[in-house]
PDB file of C-alpha atoms in Angstrom:
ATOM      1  CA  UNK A  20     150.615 104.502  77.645  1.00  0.00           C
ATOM      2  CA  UNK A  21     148.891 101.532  75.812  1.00  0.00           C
ATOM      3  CA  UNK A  22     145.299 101.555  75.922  1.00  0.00           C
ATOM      4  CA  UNK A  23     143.096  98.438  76.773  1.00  0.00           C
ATOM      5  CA  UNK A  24     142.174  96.457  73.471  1.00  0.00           C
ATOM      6  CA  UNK A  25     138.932  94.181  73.952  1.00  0.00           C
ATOM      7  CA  UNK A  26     138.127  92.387  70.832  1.00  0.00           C
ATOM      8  CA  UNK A  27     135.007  90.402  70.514  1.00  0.00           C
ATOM      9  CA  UNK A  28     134.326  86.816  70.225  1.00  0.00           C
ATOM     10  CA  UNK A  29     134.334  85.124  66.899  1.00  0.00           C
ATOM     11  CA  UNK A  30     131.369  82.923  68.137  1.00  0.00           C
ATOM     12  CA  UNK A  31     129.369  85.910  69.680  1.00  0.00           C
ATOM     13  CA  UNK A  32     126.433  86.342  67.589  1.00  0.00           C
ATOM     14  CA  UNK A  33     122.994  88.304  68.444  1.00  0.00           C
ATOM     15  CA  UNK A  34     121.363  86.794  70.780  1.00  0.00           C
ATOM     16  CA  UNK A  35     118.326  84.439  70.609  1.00  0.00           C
ATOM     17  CA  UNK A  36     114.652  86.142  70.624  1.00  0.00           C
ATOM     18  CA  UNK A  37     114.261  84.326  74.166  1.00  0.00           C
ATOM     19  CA  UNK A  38     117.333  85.191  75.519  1.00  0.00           C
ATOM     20  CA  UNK A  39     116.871  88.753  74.542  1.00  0.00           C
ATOM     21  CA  UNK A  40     112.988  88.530  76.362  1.00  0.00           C
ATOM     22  CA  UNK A  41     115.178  87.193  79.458  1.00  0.00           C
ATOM     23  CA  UNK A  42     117.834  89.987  79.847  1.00  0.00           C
ATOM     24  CA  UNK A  43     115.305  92.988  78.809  1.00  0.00           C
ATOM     25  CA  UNK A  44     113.323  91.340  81.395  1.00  0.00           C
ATOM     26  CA  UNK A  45     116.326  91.353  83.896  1.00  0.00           C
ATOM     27  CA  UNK A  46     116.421  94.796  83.233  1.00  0.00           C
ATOM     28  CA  UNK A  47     113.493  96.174  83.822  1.00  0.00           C
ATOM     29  CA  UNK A  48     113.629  94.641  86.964  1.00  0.00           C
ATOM     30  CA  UNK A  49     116.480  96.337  88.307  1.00  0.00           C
ATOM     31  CA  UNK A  50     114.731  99.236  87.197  1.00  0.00           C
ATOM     32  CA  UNK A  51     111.996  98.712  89.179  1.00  0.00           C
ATOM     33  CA  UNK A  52     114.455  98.099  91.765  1.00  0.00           C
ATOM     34  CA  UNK A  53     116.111 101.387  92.007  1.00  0.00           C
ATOM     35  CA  UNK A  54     112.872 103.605  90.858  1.00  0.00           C
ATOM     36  CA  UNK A  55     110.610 102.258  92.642  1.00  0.00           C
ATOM     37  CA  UNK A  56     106.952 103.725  92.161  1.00  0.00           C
ATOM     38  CA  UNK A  57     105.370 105.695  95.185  1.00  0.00           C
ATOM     39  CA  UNK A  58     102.647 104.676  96.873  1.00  0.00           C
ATOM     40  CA  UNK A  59      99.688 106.305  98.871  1.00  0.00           C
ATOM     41  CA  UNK A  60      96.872 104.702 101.181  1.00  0.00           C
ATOM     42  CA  UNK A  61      93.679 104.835  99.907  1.00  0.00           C
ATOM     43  CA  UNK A  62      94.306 104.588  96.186  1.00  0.00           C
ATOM     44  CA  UNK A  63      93.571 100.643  96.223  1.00  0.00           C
ATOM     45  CA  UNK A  64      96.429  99.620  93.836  1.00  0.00           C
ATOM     46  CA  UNK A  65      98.409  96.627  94.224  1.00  0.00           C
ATOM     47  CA  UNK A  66     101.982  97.098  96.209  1.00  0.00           C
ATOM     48  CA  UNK A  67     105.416  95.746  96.568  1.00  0.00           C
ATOM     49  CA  UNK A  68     106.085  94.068  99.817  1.00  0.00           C
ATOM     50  CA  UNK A  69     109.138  92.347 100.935  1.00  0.00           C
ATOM     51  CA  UNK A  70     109.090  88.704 101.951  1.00  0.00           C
ATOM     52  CA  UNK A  71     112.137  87.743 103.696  1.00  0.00           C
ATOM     53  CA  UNK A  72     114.430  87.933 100.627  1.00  0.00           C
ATOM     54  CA  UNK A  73     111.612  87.375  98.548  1.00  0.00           C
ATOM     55  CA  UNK A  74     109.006  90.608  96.732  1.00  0.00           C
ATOM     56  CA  UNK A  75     105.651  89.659  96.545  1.00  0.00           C
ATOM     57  CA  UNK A  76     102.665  91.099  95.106  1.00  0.00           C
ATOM     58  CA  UNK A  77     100.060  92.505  98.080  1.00  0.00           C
ATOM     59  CA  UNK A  78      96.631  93.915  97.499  1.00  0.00           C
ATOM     60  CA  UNK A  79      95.538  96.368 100.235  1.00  0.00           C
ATOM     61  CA  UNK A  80      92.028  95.830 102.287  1.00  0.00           C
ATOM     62  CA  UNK A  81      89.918  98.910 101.326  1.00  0.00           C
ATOM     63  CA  UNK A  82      89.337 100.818 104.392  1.00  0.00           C
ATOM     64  CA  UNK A  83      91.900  98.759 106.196  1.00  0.00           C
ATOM     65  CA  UNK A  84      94.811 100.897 103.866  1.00  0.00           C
ATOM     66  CA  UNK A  85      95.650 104.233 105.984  1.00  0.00           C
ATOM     67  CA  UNK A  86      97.597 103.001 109.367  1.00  0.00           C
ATOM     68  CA  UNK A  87     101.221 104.745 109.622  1.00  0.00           C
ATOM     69  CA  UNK A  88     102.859 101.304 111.026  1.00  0.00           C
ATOM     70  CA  UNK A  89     100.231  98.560 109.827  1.00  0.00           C
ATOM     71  CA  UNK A  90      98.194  97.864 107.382  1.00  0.00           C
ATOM     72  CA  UNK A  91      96.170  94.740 106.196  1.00  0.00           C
ATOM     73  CA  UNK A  92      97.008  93.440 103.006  1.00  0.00           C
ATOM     74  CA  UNK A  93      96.510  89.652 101.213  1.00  0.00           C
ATOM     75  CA  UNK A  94      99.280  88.602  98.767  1.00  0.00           C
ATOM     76  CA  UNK A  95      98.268  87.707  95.668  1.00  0.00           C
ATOM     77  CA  UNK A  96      99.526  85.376  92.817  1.00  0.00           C
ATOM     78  CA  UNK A  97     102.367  88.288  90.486  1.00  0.00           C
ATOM     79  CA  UNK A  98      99.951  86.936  87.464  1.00  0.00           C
ATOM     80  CA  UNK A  99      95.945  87.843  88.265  1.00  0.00           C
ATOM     81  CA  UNK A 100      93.595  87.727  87.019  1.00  0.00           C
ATOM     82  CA  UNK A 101      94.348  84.550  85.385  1.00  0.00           C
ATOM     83  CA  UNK A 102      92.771  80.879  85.866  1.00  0.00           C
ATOM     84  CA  UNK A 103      96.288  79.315  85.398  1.00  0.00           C
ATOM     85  CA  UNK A 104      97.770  81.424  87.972  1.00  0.00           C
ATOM     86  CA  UNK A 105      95.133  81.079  90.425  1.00  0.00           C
ATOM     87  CA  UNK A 106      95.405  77.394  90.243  1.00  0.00           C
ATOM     88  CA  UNK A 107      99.290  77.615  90.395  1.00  0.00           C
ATOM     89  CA  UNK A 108      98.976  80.773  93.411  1.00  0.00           C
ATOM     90  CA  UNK A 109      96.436  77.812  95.365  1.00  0.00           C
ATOM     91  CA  UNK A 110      99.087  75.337  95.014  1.00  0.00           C
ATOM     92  CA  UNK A 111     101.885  77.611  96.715  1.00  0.00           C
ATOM     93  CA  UNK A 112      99.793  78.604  99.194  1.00  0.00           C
ATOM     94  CA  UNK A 113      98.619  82.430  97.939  1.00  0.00           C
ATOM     95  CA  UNK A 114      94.946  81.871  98.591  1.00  0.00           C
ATOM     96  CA  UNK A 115      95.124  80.385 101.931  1.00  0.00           C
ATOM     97  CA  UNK A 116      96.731  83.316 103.970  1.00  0.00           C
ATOM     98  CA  UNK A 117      93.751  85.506 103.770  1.00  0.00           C
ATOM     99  CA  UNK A 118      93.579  89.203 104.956  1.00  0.00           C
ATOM    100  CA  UNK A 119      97.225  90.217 106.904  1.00  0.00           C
ATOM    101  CA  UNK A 120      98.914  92.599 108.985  1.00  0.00           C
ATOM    102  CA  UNK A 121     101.790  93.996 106.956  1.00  0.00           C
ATOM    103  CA  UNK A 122     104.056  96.576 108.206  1.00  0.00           C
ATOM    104  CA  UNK A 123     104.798  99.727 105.906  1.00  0.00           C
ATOM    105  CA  UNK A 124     108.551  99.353 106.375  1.00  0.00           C
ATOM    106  CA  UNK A 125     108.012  95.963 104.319  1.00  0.00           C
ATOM    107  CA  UNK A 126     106.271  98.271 101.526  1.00  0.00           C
ATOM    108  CA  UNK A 127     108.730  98.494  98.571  1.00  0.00           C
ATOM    109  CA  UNK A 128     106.536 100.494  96.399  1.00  0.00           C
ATOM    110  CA  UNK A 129     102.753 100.521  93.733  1.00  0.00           C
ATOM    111  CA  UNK A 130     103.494  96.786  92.498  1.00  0.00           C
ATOM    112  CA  UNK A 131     105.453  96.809  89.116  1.00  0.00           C
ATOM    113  CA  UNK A 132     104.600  94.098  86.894  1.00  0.00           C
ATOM    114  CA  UNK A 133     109.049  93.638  86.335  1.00  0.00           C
ATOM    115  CA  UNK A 134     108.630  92.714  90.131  1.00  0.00           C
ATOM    116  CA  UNK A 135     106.995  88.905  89.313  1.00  0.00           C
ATOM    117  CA  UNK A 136     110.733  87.312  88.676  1.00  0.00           C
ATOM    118  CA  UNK A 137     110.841  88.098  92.360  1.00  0.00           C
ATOM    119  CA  UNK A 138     108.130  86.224  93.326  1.00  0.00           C
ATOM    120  CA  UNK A 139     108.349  82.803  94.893  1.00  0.00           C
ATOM    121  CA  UNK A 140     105.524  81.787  92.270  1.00  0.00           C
ATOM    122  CA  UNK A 141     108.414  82.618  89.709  1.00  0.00           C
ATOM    123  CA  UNK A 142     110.661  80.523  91.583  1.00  0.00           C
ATOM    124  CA  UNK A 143     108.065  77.792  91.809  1.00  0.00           C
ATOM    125  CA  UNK A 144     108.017  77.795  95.797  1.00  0.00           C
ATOM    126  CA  UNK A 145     105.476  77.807  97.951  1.00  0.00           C
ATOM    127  CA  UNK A 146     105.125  80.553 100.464  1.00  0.00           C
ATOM    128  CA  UNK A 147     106.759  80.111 103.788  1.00  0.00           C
ATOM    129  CA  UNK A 148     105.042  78.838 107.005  1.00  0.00           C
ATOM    130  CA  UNK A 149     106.456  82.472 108.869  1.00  0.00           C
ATOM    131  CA  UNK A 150     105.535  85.536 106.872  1.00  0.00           C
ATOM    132  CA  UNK A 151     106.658  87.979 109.945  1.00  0.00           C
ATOM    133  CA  UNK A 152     102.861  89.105 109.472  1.00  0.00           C
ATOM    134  CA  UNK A 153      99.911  88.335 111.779  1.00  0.00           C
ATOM    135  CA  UNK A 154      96.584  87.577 110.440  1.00  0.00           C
ATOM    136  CA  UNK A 155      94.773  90.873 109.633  1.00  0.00           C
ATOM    137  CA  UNK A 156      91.731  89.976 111.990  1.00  0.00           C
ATOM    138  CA  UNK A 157      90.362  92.101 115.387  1.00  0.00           C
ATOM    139  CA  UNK A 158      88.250  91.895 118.077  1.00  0.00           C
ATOM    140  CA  UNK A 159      86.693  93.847 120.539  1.00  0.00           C
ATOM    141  CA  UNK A 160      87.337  92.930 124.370  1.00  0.00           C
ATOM    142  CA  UNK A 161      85.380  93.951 127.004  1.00  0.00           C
ATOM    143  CA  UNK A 162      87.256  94.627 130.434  1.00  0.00           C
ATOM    144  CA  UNK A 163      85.922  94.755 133.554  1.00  0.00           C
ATOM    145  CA  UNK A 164      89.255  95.748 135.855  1.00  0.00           C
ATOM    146  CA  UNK A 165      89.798  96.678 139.542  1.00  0.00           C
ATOM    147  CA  UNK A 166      91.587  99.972 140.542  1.00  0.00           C
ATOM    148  CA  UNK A 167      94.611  98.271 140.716  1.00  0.00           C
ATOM    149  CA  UNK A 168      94.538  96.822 136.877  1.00  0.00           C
ATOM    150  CA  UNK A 169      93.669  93.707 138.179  1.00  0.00           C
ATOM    151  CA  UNK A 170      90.559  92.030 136.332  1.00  0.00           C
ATOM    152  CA  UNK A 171      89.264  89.949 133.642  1.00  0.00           C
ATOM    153  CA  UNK A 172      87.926  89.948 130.325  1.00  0.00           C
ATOM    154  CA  UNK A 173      84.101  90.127 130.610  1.00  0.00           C
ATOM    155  CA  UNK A 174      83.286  89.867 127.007  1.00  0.00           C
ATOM    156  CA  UNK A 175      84.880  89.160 122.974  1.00  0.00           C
ATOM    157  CA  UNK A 176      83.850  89.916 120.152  1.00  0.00           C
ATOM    158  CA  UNK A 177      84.914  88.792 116.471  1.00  0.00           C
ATOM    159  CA  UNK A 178      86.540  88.205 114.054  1.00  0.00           C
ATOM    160  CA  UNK A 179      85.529  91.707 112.686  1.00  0.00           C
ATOM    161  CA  UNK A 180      86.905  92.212 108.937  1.00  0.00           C
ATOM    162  CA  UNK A 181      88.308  95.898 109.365  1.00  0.00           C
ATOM    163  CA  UNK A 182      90.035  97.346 112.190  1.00  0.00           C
ATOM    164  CA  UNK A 183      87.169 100.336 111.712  1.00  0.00           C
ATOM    165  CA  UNK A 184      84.109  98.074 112.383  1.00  0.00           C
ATOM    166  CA  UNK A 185      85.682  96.969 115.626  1.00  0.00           C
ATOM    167  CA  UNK A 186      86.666 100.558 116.682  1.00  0.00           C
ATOM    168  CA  UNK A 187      82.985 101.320 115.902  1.00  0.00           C
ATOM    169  CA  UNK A 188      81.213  98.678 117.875  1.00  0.00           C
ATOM    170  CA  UNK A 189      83.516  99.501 120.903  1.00  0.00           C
ATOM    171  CA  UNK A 190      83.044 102.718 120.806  1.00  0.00           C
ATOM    172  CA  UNK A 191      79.346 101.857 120.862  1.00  0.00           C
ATOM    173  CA  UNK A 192      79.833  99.997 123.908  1.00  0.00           C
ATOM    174  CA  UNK A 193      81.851 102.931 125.651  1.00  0.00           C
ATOM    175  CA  UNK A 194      78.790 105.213 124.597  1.00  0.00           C
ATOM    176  CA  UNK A 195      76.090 102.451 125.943  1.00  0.00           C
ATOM    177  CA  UNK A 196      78.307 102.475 129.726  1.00  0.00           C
ATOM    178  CA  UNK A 197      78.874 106.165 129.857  1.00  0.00           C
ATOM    179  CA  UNK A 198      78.399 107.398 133.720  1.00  0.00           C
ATOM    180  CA  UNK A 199      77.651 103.913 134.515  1.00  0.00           C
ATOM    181  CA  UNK A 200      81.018 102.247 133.828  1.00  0.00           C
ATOM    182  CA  UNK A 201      82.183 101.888 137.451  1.00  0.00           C
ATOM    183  CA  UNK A 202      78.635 100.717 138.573  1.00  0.00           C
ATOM    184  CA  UNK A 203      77.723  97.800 136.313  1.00  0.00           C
ATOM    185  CA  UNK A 204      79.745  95.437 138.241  1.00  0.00           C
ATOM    186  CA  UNK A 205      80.649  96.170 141.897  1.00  0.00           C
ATOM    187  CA  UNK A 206      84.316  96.991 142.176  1.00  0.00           C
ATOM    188  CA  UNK A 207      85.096  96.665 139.048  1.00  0.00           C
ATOM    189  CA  UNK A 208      85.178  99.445 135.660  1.00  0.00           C
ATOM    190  CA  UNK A 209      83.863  98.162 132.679  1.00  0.00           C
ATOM    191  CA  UNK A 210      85.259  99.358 129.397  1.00  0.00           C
ATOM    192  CA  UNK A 211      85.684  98.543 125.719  1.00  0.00           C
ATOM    193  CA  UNK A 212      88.529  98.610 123.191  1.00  0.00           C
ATOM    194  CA  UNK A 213      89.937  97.579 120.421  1.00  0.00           C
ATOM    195  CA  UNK A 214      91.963  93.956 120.447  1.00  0.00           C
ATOM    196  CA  UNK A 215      93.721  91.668 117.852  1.00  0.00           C
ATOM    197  CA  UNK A 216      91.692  88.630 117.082  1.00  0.00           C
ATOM    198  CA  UNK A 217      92.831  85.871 118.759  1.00  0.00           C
ATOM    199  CA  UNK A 218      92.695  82.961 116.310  1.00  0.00           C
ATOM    200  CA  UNK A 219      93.724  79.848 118.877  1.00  0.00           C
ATOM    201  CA  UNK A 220      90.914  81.247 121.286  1.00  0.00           C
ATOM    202  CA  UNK A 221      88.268  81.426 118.373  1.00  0.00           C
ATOM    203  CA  UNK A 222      85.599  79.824 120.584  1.00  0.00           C
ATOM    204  CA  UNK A 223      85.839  82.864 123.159  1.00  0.00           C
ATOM    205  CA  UNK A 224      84.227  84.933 120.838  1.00  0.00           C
ATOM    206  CA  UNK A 225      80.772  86.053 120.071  1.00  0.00           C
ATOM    207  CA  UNK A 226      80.020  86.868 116.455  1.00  0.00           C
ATOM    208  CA  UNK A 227      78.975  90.434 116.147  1.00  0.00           C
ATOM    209  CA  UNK A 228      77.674  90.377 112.697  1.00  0.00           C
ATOM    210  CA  UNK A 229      74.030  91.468 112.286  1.00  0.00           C
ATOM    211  CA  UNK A 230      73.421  91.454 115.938  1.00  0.00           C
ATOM    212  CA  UNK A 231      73.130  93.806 118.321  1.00  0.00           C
ATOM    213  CA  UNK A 232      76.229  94.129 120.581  1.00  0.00           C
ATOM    214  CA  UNK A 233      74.602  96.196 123.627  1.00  0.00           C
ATOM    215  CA  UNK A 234      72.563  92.946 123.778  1.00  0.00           C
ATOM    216  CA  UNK A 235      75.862  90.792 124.400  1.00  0.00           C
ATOM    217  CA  UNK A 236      77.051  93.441 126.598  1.00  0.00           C
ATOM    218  CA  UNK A 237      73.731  93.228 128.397  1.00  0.00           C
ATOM    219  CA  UNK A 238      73.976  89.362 129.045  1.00  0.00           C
ATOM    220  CA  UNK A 239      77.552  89.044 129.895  1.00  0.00           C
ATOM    221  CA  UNK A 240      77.060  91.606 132.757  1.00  0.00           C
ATOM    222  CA  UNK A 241      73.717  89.481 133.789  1.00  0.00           C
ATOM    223  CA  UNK A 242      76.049  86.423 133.796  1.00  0.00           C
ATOM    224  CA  UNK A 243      78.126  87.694 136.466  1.00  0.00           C
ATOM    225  CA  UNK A 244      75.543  89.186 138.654  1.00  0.00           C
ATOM    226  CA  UNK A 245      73.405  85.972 138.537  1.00  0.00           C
TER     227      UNK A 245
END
């Protein structure tokens, strides 16, 4: 039995100092790829999140970092800090998506530098219209609801930053209308919870920042009963 015989090219030479960059580059990507690095909520480093066919560098929202399904993230430019790359992440849209909801089954991994040929900066594209995530906003909605489910919302509040500072303020709510919930408003149970920020309806909302939200509460219910 003859055994293959693979003789090299006469022209193959070693390659160029830039080609070599280019395919130890290459390389370290797929390594990334198949070994990709853990990562655990509340450590604040920078993850790998895919973008339709795209991986993009995300940096997790302190506090906002711990949900099982969702957590809020904003992408960043693969090259930061850097002036050059800010100005080239504005152009292709990385600083204009703001704070998002990302899904942990888009989580790749801790962001690995070999991930940035990825990128759609590296491609030179801008990021698309539809990044299958919502913006990373709340609210808090007060409900006022019949026995039968049937009811309107009485009060919103927002945009609140971190999905914490809403649950707090409704929570505060809840505490101000203990034993008094089903009485505020005849017929009718008043309760507060926790609601996605709706950013077409901005003008709905009352700013809770700085103010005090039992005070809002307060009003709203007077604005019925007037």
């Amino acid at each position: 039995m003859k055994r293959p015989f693979f003789r090299r090219c006469g022209n193959a030479g070693a390659l160029s100092p830039e080609d070599q960059a280019v395919t130890d580059q290459f390389r370290a990507m797929l390594a990334a790829l198949r070994n990709p690095q853990p990562w655990e909520p509340g450590h604040s480093h920078d993850i790998a999140v895919r973008v339709g066919p795209f991986i993009e560098r995300a940096r997790p929202r302190p506090g906002d970092d711990h949900g099982p399904d969702v957590i809020a993230v904003a992408l960043v430019h693969p090259v930061v800090p850097n002036a050059a790359a800010h100005r080239h992440g504005h152009d292709l849209g990385y600083t204009d998506r703001g704070w998002l909801r990302c899904k942990t089954t888009a989580i790749l991994g801790a962001w690995q530098p070999a991930y940035a040929m990825l990128t759609h900066a590296a491609a030179n594209l801008p990021l698309p219209h539809d990044l299958a995530m919502a913006t990373a906003h709340y609210g808090v909605h007060v409900e006022a609801r019949r026995p039968d489910g049937s009811g309107y919302t009485l009060l919103r509040l927002g945009p609140y930053a971190q999905t914490w500072l809403a649950s707090r303020d409704a929570d505060r709510l809840n505490t101000h209308l203990a034993g008094r919930a089903a009485l505020v408003i005849p017929g009718y149970t008043v309760t507060a919870k926790n609601a996605a920020f709706d950013v077409s309806d901005h003008d709905s909302y009352t700013d809770p920042h700085s103010a005090d939200v039992t005070a809002f509460l307060a009003a709203a219910i007077a604005g019925v009963s007037a």
